[in-house]
Amino acid sequence: MKTFASILPLGLAGLAAAHPAVEARDRPTRTGKVNGQQVVSYVAKFDDVVNTGLAPGVPVRGITPLGPYDSLYYDNLGVINDGAALAGVKPFSKPNVLAYDIVAEGQGQQTIRADYDDSITDFFNFKSFYFGCVLSTQETADSAPLNCQVQIQGYRNQQQVASQVATFTTDGLASSMDKVTLNSGFSNVDQVTFDTQGLNALLAGVLLDNLAYDVHLKKGKTIS
């Protein structure tokens, strides 16, 4: 199993960090078979990732990348508890969200991938997710919502096969997340990356929730 050093996103330091699961319990919402490969559907909410017990608003040293979760691997993306924030962006499902900011970006590319140690996933179809952005500040978790753009790119065998830009627009002091439905190019990918763009790229902390995707397992592999 690969291990990673902790990352220290200053802008998200006011949110309570969650300990990443070594390999989260698989919770498929639906299973089937296509071309002899088992297909497993997920909506990754991250709410079962164990929290440190700190309340939102209490500074912590940093966030550890999530690692393996629901049959995929999350690089340089951490899980934080945002369930009690009074301002900012409301999680689509409380209390946890996936998150990164400019400091986390400095640690490496924000990536979700099928290939990792002991993986039984061949490729996946990335269908949708919810997201929003907050002003990156070390002082408080209850940060102001911030308009932002995130570019999502899909890869297959190290070749880019899909790209889409998602735009978040604030709708108040406590904004709701926007849903992003991905185009058909994100089918049969083995890696997806996230990059913050636009005028607010250096200021934004990006929060992601309820990632919907189907994984195609390697032939002969199953999840009960």
Coordinates of N, CA and C in Angstrom, one line a residue:
M1 N 0.8 -1.2 0.0 CA 0.0 0.0 0.0 C 0.9 1.2 0.0
K2 N 0.6 2.2 -0.9 CA 1.4 3.4 -0.9 C 1.0 4.3 0.2
T3 N 2.0 5.1 0.7 CA 1.7 6.1 1.7 C 2.2 7.4 1.3
F4 N 1.6 8.5 1.8 CA 1.9 9.8 1.5 C 2.1 10.7 2.7
A5 N 3.0 11.7 2.6 CA 3.1 12.6 3.7 C 1.9 13.5 3.8
S6 N 1.7 14.1 5.0 CA 0.6 14.9 5.2 C 0.7 16.2 4.4
I7 N -0.4 16.7 3.9 CA -0.3 18.0 3.2 C -0.9 19.1 4.2
L8 N -0.5 20.3 4.0 CA -0.9 21.4 4.9 C -1.6 22.5 4.1
P9 N -2.9 22.4 3.8 CA -3.6 23.4 3.1 C -4.0 24.5 4.1
L10 N -3.3 25.6 4.1 CA -3.5 26.7 5.0 C -4.9 27.2 5.0
G11 N -5.5 27.4 3.8 CA -6.8 27.9 3.7 C -7.9 27.0 4.3
L12 N -7.6 25.7 4.4 CA -8.6 24.8 4.9 C -8.2 24.4 6.3
A13 N -7.2 25.0 6.9 CA -6.8 24.6 8.3 C -7.8 24.8 9.3
G14 N -8.8 25.7 9.1 CA -9.8 25.9 10.1 C -10.8 24.8 10.1
L15 N -10.8 23.9 9.2 CA -11.8 22.9 9.2 C -11.2 21.6 9.8
A16 N -12.0 20.9 10.5 CA -11.5 19.7 11.1 C -11.1 18.6 10.1
A17 N -9.9 18.1 10.3 CA -9.4 17.1 9.3 C -10.0 15.7 9.7
A18 N -10.2 14.9 8.8 CA -10.6 13.5 9.0 C -9.5 12.5 8.7
H19 N -9.4 11.5 9.5 CA -8.4 10.5 9.3 C -8.8 9.6 8.1
P20 N -8.0 9.5 7.0 CA -8.4 8.7 5.9 C -8.5 7.2 6.2
A21 N -9.5 6.5 5.7 CA -9.5 5.1 5.9 C -8.5 4.4 5.0
V22 N -7.9 3.3 5.5 CA -6.9 2.6 4.7 C -7.5 2.1 3.5
E23 N -8.6 1.5 3.6 CA -9.5 1.0 2.4 C -10.9 1.0 2.9
A24 N -11.6 2.0 2.5 CA -13.0 2.2 3.0 C -13.9 1.0 2.6
R25 N -14.8 0.7 3.5 CA -15.8 -0.4 3.2 C -16.5 -0.1 1.9
D26 N -16.5 -1.0 0.9 CA -17.2 -0.8 -0.3 C -18.7 -0.7 -0.1
R27 N -19.3 0.3 -0.6 CA -20.8 0.4 -0.5 C -21.4 0.6 -1.8
P28 N -21.4 -0.4 -2.7 CA -22.0 -0.2 -4.0 C -23.5 0.0 -4.0
T29 N -23.9 0.9 -4.8 CA -25.4 1.2 -4.9 C -26.0 0.3 -5.9
R30 N -25.2 -0.3 -6.8 CA -25.8 -1.2 -7.9 C -24.6 -2.0 -8.5
T31 N -24.9 -3.2 -8.8 CA -23.8 -4.0 -9.5 C -24.4 -4.7 -10.7
G32 N -23.6 -5.1 -11.7 CA -24.0 -5.8 -12.8 C -22.8 -6.3 -13.6
K33 N -23.0 -6.8 -14.8 CA -21.8 -7.2 -15.6 C -21.9 -6.7 -17.0
V34 N -20.7 -6.3 -17.6 CA -20.6 -5.8 -18.9 C -19.4 -6.4 -19.5
N35 N -19.5 -7.2 -20.6 CA -18.4 -7.8 -21.3 C -17.6 -8.7 -20.3
G36 N -18.3 -9.4 -19.4 CA -17.6 -10.3 -18.5 C -16.9 -9.6 -17.3
Q37 N -17.1 -8.3 -17.2 CA -16.5 -7.6 -16.1 C -17.6 -7.1 -15.2
Q38 N -17.4 -7.2 -13.8 CA -18.4 -6.7 -12.9 C -18.3 -5.2 -12.9
V39 N -19.5 -4.6 -12.9 CA -19.6 -3.1 -12.9 C -20.3 -2.7 -11.5
V40 N -19.6 -1.9 -10.8 CA -20.1 -1.5 -9.5 C -20.3 0.0 -9.5
S41 N -21.5 0.5 -9.1 CA -21.9 1.9 -9.0 C -21.7 2.4 -7.6
Y42 N -21.2 3.6 -7.5 CA -21.0 4.3 -6.2 C -21.5 5.7 -6.3
V43 N -21.9 6.2 -5.1 CA -22.0 7.6 -4.9 C -21.1 7.9 -3.6
A44 N -19.9 8.4 -3.9 CA -18.9 8.6 -2.8 C -19.2 9.9 -2.0
K45 N -19.7 9.7 -0.8 CA -20.0 10.8 0.1 C -19.0 11.2 1.1
F46 N -18.1 10.2 1.5 CA -17.0 10.4 2.4 C -17.4 10.6 3.8
D47 N -18.7 10.4 4.1 CA -19.2 10.7 5.5 C -18.8 9.6 6.5
D48 N -18.3 8.5 6.0 CA -17.9 7.4 6.9 C -16.4 7.5 7.2
V49 N -15.7 8.5 6.7 CA -14.3 8.6 7.0 C -14.3 9.2 8.4
V50 N -13.5 8.5 9.3 CA -13.5 8.9 10.7 C -12.9 10.2 11.0
N51 N -13.7 11.1 11.7 CA -13.2 12.4 12.0 C -12.4 12.4 13.3
T52 N -11.5 13.4 13.4 CA -10.6 13.5 14.5 C -11.4 13.9 15.8
G53 N -12.6 14.4 15.7 CA -13.4 14.8 16.8 C -13.3 16.3 17.1
L54 N -12.4 17.0 16.3 CA -12.4 18.4 16.4 C -13.6 19.1 15.8
A55 N -14.0 20.1 16.3 CA -15.2 20.8 15.7 C -14.7 21.7 14.6
P56 N -15.5 22.0 13.6 CA -15.1 22.9 12.5 C -14.9 24.3 13.2
G57 N -13.8 25.0 12.7 CA -13.4 26.2 13.3 C -12.2 26.1 14.2
V58 N -11.9 24.8 14.6 CA -10.7 24.6 15.4 C -9.5 24.3 14.5
P59 N -8.4 25.1 14.5 CA -7.3 24.8 13.6 C -6.7 23.4 13.8
V60 N -6.3 22.8 12.8 CA -5.5 21.6 12.8 C -4.3 21.7 12.0
R61 N -3.4 20.8 12.1 CA -2.1 20.9 11.4 C -2.2 20.7 9.9
G62 N -3.1 19.9 9.5 CA -3.2 19.6 8.0 C -4.1 18.5 7.7
I63 N -4.2 18.2 6.4 CA -5.1 17.1 5.9 C -4.2 16.1 5.2
T64 N -4.5 14.8 5.5 CA -3.8 13.7 4.9 C -4.6 13.3 3.6
P65 N -3.9 13.1 2.5 CA -4.7 12.6 1.3 C -5.5 11.3 1.6
L66 N -6.6 11.3 1.0 CA -7.6 10.2 1.4 C -7.0 8.8 1.0
G67 N -6.4 8.7 -0.1 CA -5.9 7.3 -0.6 C -7.0 6.5 -1.1
P68 N -7.0 5.2 -0.9 CA -8.0 4.3 -1.5 C -9.4 4.4 -0.8
Y69 N -10.4 4.6 -1.7 CA -11.8 4.7 -1.2 C -12.7 4.3 -2.3
D70 N -13.7 3.5 -2.0 CA -14.7 3.0 -2.9 C -14.1 2.7 -4.3
S71 N -13.1 1.8 -4.3 CA -12.5 1.2 -5.5 C -11.7 2.1 -6.3
L72 N -11.4 3.4 -5.9 CA -10.5 4.3 -6.6 C -9.5 4.9 -5.6
Y73 N -8.5 5.6 -6.1 CA -7.5 6.2 -5.3 C -7.5 7.7 -5.4
Y74 N -7.5 8.4 -4.3 CA -7.5 9.8 -4.2 C -6.2 10.4 -3.9
D75 N -5.5 11.1 -4.8 CA -4.2 11.7 -4.6 C -4.4 13.2 -4.3
N76 N -3.7 13.6 -3.3 CA -3.7 15.1 -2.9 C -5.1 15.7 -2.8
L77 N -6.0 14.9 -2.3 CA -7.4 15.3 -2.0 C -7.7 14.8 -0.6
G78 N -8.0 15.7 0.3 CA -8.3 15.3 1.6 C -9.8 15.4 2.0
V79 N -10.1 14.8 3.1 CA -11.5 14.8 3.6 C -11.5 15.7 4.8
I80 N -12.5 16.6 4.9 CA -12.7 17.5 6.0 C -14.1 17.5 6.4
N81 N -14.3 17.9 7.7 CA -15.7 18.0 8.2 C -16.1 19.4 8.1
D82 N -17.2 19.6 7.3 CA -17.7 21.0 7.1 C -19.1 21.0 7.5
G83 N -19.6 20.1 8.3 CA -21.0 19.9 8.5 C -21.6 21.0 9.4
A84 N -20.8 21.7 10.2 CA -21.3 22.7 11.2 C -21.0 24.1 10.8
A85 N -20.4 24.3 9.6 CA -20.0 25.7 9.2 C -21.3 26.6 9.1
L86 N -21.1 27.8 9.6 CA -22.2 28.7 9.6 C -22.3 29.5 8.3
A87 N -21.2 29.6 7.6 CA -21.1 30.3 6.4 C -20.2 29.5 5.4
G88 N -20.2 29.9 4.2 CA -19.3 29.2 3.2 C -20.2 28.4 2.3
V89 N -19.8 27.1 2.0 CA -20.5 26.2 1.1 C -21.0 25.1 1.9
K90 N -22.3 24.8 1.8 CA -23.0 23.7 2.6 C -22.7 22.4 1.9
P91 N -22.2 21.4 2.6 CA -22.0 20.0 2.0 C -23.3 19.5 1.4
F92 N -23.2 18.8 0.3 CA -24.4 18.2 -0.2 C -24.9 17.1 0.7
S93 N -24.0 16.3 1.3 CA -24.4 15.4 2.3 C -23.4 15.6 3.5
K94 N -24.0 15.8 4.7 CA -23.2 16.2 5.9 C -22.6 14.9 6.5
P95 N -21.5 15.0 7.2 CA -20.7 16.2 7.5 C -19.5 16.4 6.6
N96 N -19.0 15.4 5.9 CA -17.7 15.5 5.3 C -17.7 15.9 3.8
V97 N -16.7 16.5 3.4 CA -16.5 16.8 1.9 C -15.0 16.5 1.6
L98 N -14.8 16.3 0.3 CA -13.5 16.2 -0.3 C -13.0 17.6 -0.5
A99 N -11.7 17.9 -0.3 CA -11.2 19.3 -0.4 C -9.8 19.4 -0.9
Y100 N -9.5 20.6 -1.5 CA -8.1 21.0 -1.8 C -8.0 22.5 -1.9
D101 N -6.8 23.0 -1.8 CA -6.6 24.4 -2.1 C -5.2 24.6 -2.7
I102 N -4.7 25.9 -2.8 CA -3.5 26.2 -3.5 C -2.3 25.5 -2.8
V103 N -2.3 25.3 -1.5 CA -1.2 24.7 -0.8 C -1.2 23.2 -1.1
A104 N -2.4 22.6 -1.2 CA -2.5 21.2 -1.5 C -2.1 21.0 -3.0
E105 N -2.4 21.9 -3.9 CA -2.0 21.8 -5.2 C -0.4 21.8 -5.3
G106 N 0.2 22.6 -4.4 CA 1.7 22.6 -4.4 C 2.3 21.3 -4.1
Q107 N 1.5 20.4 -3.4 CA 2.0 19.1 -3.0 C 1.9 18.1 -4.2
G108 N 1.1 18.4 -5.2 CA 1.0 17.5 -6.4 C -0.4 17.6 -7.0
Q109 N -0.6 16.9 -8.1 CA -1.8 17.0 -8.9 C -2.9 16.4 -8.1
Q110 N -4.1 17.0 -8.1 CA -5.3 16.4 -7.6 C -5.9 15.4 -8.6
T111 N -5.8 14.1 -8.2 CA -6.1 13.0 -9.1 C -6.9 12.0 -8.4
I112 N -7.9 11.4 -9.2 CA -8.6 10.2 -8.8 C -8.2 9.2 -9.9
R113 N -7.8 8.0 -9.4 CA -7.2 7.0 -10.4 C -7.7 5.6 -10.0
A114 N -7.7 4.7 -11.1 CA -8.0 3.3 -10.9 C -6.8 2.5 -10.5
D115 N -5.6 2.9 -10.9 CA -4.4 2.1 -10.8 C -3.7 2.4 -9.4
Y116 N -3.7 1.5 -8.5 CA -3.0 1.7 -7.3 C -2.7 0.3 -6.7
D117 N -1.8 0.2 -5.7 CA -1.4 -1.1 -5.1 C -2.7 -1.9 -4.7
D118 N -2.8 -3.1 -5.1 CA -3.9 -4.0 -4.8 C -5.2 -3.6 -5.4
S119 N -5.2 -2.7 -6.4 CA -6.4 -2.4 -7.0 C -7.0 -3.5 -7.9
I120 N -8.3 -3.6 -7.8 CA -9.0 -4.6 -8.7 C -9.8 -3.9 -9.8
T121 N -9.7 -2.5 -9.8 CA -10.4 -1.7 -10.8 C -9.7 -1.6 -12.1
D122 N -10.4 -1.8 -13.2 CA -9.8 -1.6 -14.5 C -9.9 -0.2 -15.0
F123 N -11.2 0.3 -15.0 CA -11.4 1.7 -15.4 C -12.7 2.1 -14.8
F124 N -13.1 3.4 -15.0 CA -14.4 3.8 -14.4 C -15.1 4.9 -15.3
N125 N -16.4 5.0 -15.1 CA -17.2 6.0 -15.8 C -17.5 7.1 -14.8
F126 N -17.0 8.3 -14.9 CA -17.2 9.4 -14.0 C -18.4 10.1 -14.5
K127 N -19.5 10.2 -13.7 CA -20.8 10.7 -14.1 C -21.1 12.1 -13.6
S128 N -20.9 12.3 -12.3 CA -21.3 13.6 -11.8 C -20.7 13.9 -10.4
F129 N -20.8 15.1 -10.0 CA -20.4 15.4 -8.6 C -20.9 16.8 -8.2
Y130 N -20.9 17.1 -6.9 CA -21.3 18.5 -6.5 C -20.1 19.2 -6.0
F131 N -20.0 20.5 -6.2 CA -18.8 21.2 -5.7 C -19.2 22.7 -5.4
G132 N -18.3 23.3 -4.7 CA -18.3 24.8 -4.4 C -17.0 25.2 -4.0
C133 N -16.8 26.5 -3.8 CA -15.5 27.1 -3.4 C -15.7 28.1 -2.3
V134 N -14.7 28.2 -1.4 CA -14.7 29.2 -0.4 C -13.4 30.0 -0.4
L135 N -13.4 31.2 0.1 CA -12.2 32.0 0.2 C -11.2 31.3 1.1
S136 N -10.0 31.0 0.6 CA -9.0 30.3 1.4 C -8.4 31.2 2.4
T137 N -8.7 30.9 3.7 CA -8.2 31.7 4.8 C -7.9 30.8 6.0
Q138 N -6.8 31.1 6.7 CA -6.3 30.3 7.8 C -7.1 30.5 9.0
E139 N -7.8 31.7 9.1 CA -8.4 32.1 10.3 C -9.7 31.3 10.7
T140 N -10.5 30.9 9.8 CA -11.8 30.4 10.1 C -12.3 29.4 9.1
A141 N -13.1 28.5 9.6 CA -13.8 27.5 8.7 C -15.0 28.2 8.0
D142 N -15.6 29.2 8.7 CA -16.8 29.8 8.2 C -16.4 30.9 7.2
S143 N -15.8 30.5 6.1 CA -15.3 31.4 5.1 C -16.3 31.8 4.1
A144 N -16.1 32.9 3.4 CA -17.0 33.4 2.4 C -17.0 32.5 1.2
P145 N -18.2 32.2 0.6 CA -18.3 31.5 -0.7 C -17.6 32.3 -1.7
L146 N -17.0 31.7 -2.7 CA -16.2 32.3 -3.7 C -16.6 31.8 -5.1
N147 N -16.8 32.6 -6.1 CA -17.0 32.2 -7.5 C -15.7 31.5 -7.9
C148 N -15.8 30.4 -8.7 CA -14.6 29.8 -9.1 C -14.9 28.9 -10.4
Q149 N -13.8 28.5 -11.0 CA -13.9 27.5 -12.1 C -12.9 26.4 -11.9
V150 N -13.3 25.2 -12.2 CA -12.4 24.0 -12.0 C -12.5 23.2 -13.3
Q151 N -11.3 22.9 -13.9 CA -11.2 22.1 -15.1 C -11.0 20.7 -14.7
I152 N -11.8 19.8 -15.2 CA -11.7 18.3 -15.0 C -11.3 17.7 -16.3
Q153 N -10.2 16.8 -16.2 CA -9.7 16.2 -17.4 C -9.7 14.7 -17.1
G154 N -10.1 13.9 -18.1 CA -10.1 12.5 -18.1 C -9.0 11.8 -18.9
Y155 N -8.4 10.7 -18.5 CA -7.3 10.1 -19.2 C -7.6 8.6 -19.3
R156 N -7.1 8.0 -20.4 CA -7.1 6.6 -20.6 C -5.7 6.2 -21.1
N157 N -5.1 5.3 -20.4 CA -3.7 4.9 -20.9 C -2.8 6.0 -21.1
Q158 N -2.9 7.0 -20.1 CA -2.0 8.2 -20.1 C -2.3 9.2 -21.2
Q159 N -3.4 9.0 -22.0 CA -3.8 9.9 -23.0 C -5.0 10.6 -22.6
Q160 N -5.1 12.0 -22.8 CA -6.2 12.7 -22.4 C -7.4 12.4 -23.4
V161 N -8.5 12.1 -22.9 CA -9.7 11.7 -23.7 C -10.9 12.6 -23.4
A162 N -10.9 13.4 -22.4 CA -12.0 14.2 -22.0 C -11.6 15.5 -21.2
S163 N -12.4 16.5 -21.4 CA -12.1 17.8 -20.6 C -13.4 18.5 -20.5
Q164 N -13.6 19.2 -19.3 CA -14.8 20.0 -19.0 C -14.4 21.0 -18.0
V165 N -15.0 22.2 -18.1 CA -14.8 23.2 -17.1 C -16.1 23.4 -16.3
A166 N -16.1 23.3 -15.0 CA -17.2 23.5 -14.1 C -17.1 24.9 -13.5
T167 N -18.2 25.6 -13.4 CA -18.3 26.9 -12.8 C -19.2 27.0 -11.6
F168 N -18.7 27.5 -10.5 CA -19.5 27.7 -9.3 C -19.8 29.1 -9.1
T169 N -21.1 29.4 -8.9 CA -21.5 30.8 -8.6 C -22.2 30.9 -7.3
T170 N -21.7 31.8 -6.4 CA -22.3 31.8 -5.1 C -23.7 32.3 -5.1
D171 N -24.5 31.8 -4.1 CA -25.9 32.2 -4.0 C -26.3 32.7 -2.6
G172 N -25.3 33.2 -1.9 CA -25.6 33.8 -0.5 C -24.4 33.5 0.4
L173 N -24.6 33.9 1.7 CA -23.5 33.7 2.7 C -23.2 32.3 2.9
A174 N -24.3 31.4 2.9 CA -24.1 30.0 3.0 C -24.7 29.4 1.7
S175 N -23.8 29.2 0.7 CA -24.2 28.8 -0.6 C -24.3 27.3 -0.7
S176 N -25.2 26.9 -1.6 CA -25.4 25.4 -1.9 C -24.4 25.0 -3.0
M177 N -24.0 23.8 -2.9 CA -23.1 23.3 -4.0 C -23.8 23.2 -5.3
D178 N -23.1 23.3 -6.4 CA -23.6 23.2 -7.7 C -23.3 21.7 -8.2
K179 N -24.3 21.2 -9.0 CA -24.1 19.8 -9.5 C -23.4 20.0 -10.9
V180 N -22.4 19.1 -11.1 CA -21.7 19.0 -12.4 C -22.0 17.6 -13.0
T181 N -22.6 17.6 -14.2 CA -22.8 16.4 -14.9 C -21.8 16.3 -16.0
L182 N -21.0 15.3 -16.0 CA -19.8 15.2 -16.9 C -20.3 14.6 -18.3
N183 N -19.5 15.1 -19.3 CA -19.9 14.6 -20.6 C -19.4 13.2 -20.9
S184 N -19.9 12.6 -22.0 CA -19.7 11.2 -22.3 C -18.2 10.8 -22.4
G185 N -17.3 11.8 -22.6 CA -15.9 11.5 -22.7 C -15.3 11.0 -21.5
F186 N -16.0 11.1 -20.3 CA -15.5 10.6 -19.1 C -15.9 9.2 -18.8
S187 N -16.3 8.5 -19.9 CA -16.5 7.0 -19.8 C -15.2 6.3 -20.1
N188 N -15.0 5.2 -19.4 CA -13.9 4.3 -19.6 C -12.6 5.0 -19.4
V189 N -12.5 5.8 -18.4 CA -11.2 6.5 -18.0 C -10.6 5.7 -16.9
D190 N -9.2 5.9 -16.7 CA -8.5 5.3 -15.6 C -7.9 6.4 -14.7
Q191 N -8.1 7.6 -15.1 CA -7.6 8.7 -14.2 C -8.4 10.0 -14.5
V192 N -8.6 10.8 -13.5 CA -9.3 12.1 -13.6 C -8.5 13.1 -12.8
T193 N -8.3 14.3 -13.3 CA -7.6 15.4 -12.6 C -8.5 16.6 -12.4
F194 N -8.1 17.4 -11.4 CA -8.9 18.6 -11.1 C -7.9 19.8 -11.0
D195 N -8.2 20.9 -11.7 CA -7.3 22.1 -11.7 C -8.2 23.3 -11.5
T196 N -7.9 24.2 -10.5 CA -8.7 25.4 -10.3 C -8.1 26.4 -11.3
Q197 N -9.1 27.2 -11.9 CA -8.7 28.1 -13.0 C -9.3 29.5 -12.6
G198 N -9.0 30.5 -13.5 CA -9.6 31.8 -13.4 C -9.0 32.7 -12.4
L199 N -9.6 33.9 -12.2 CA -9.1 35.0 -11.4 C -8.9 34.6 -9.9
N200 N -9.8 33.7 -9.5 CA -9.8 33.3 -8.0 C -9.0 32.0 -7.7
A201 N -8.2 31.6 -8.7 CA -7.6 30.3 -8.6 C -6.7 30.2 -7.3
L202 N -6.0 31.3 -7.0 CA -5.0 31.3 -5.9 C -5.7 31.5 -4.6
L203 N -7.0 31.9 -4.6 CA -7.7 32.2 -3.4 C -8.7 31.1 -3.0
A204 N -9.0 30.2 -3.9 CA -10.1 29.3 -3.6 C -9.7 28.0 -2.9
G205 N -10.5 27.6 -2.0 CA -10.5 26.3 -1.4 C -11.7 25.6 -2.1
V206 N -11.4 24.4 -2.7 CA -12.4 23.7 -3.5 C -13.0 22.6 -2.7
L207 N -14.3 22.5 -2.6 CA -15.0 21.4 -1.8 C -15.8 20.6 -2.8
L208 N -15.7 19.2 -2.7 CA -16.4 18.3 -3.6 C -17.2 17.3 -2.8
D209 N -18.3 16.9 -3.3 CA -19.2 15.9 -2.5 C -20.0 15.1 -3.5
N210 N -20.4 13.9 -3.0 CA -21.3 13.0 -3.7 C -20.9 12.7 -5.2
L211 N -19.7 12.2 -5.3 CA -19.1 11.8 -6.6 C -19.8 10.5 -7.1
A212 N -20.4 10.6 -8.2 CA -21.1 9.4 -8.8 C -20.3 8.8 -9.9
Y213 N -20.0 7.5 -9.8 CA -19.2 6.8 -10.9 C -19.5 5.3 -10.8
D214 N -19.2 4.7 -12.0 CA -19.3 3.3 -12.1 C -17.9 2.7 -12.3
V215 N -17.5 1.8 -11.6 CA -16.2 1.1 -11.8 C -16.3 -0.2 -12.5
H216 N -15.5 -0.5 -13.5 CA -15.4 -1.8 -14.1 C -14.3 -2.5 -13.5
L217 N -14.5 -3.6 -12.9 CA -13.5 -4.4 -12.2 C -12.7 -5.2 -13.3
K218 N -11.5 -5.6 -12.9 CA -10.7 -6.4 -13.8 C -11.4 -7.8 -13.9
K219 N -11.2 -8.4 -15.1 CA -11.9 -9.7 -15.3 C -11.5 -10.7 -14.3
G220 N -12.5 -11.4 -13.7 CA -12.3 -12.4 -12.7 C -12.4 -11.8 -11.3
K221 N -12.4 -10.5 -11.1 CA -12.5 -9.8 -9.8 C -14.0 -9.5 -9.5
T222 N -14.3 -9.6 -8.3 CA -15.7 -9.3 -7.9 C -15.7 -8.6 -6.5
I223 N -16.8 -7.9 -6.3 CA -17.1 -7.3 -5.0 C -18.5 -7.7 -4.7
S224 N -18.7 -8.3 -3.5 CA -20.0 -8.9 -3.1 C -20.9 -7.8 -2.5

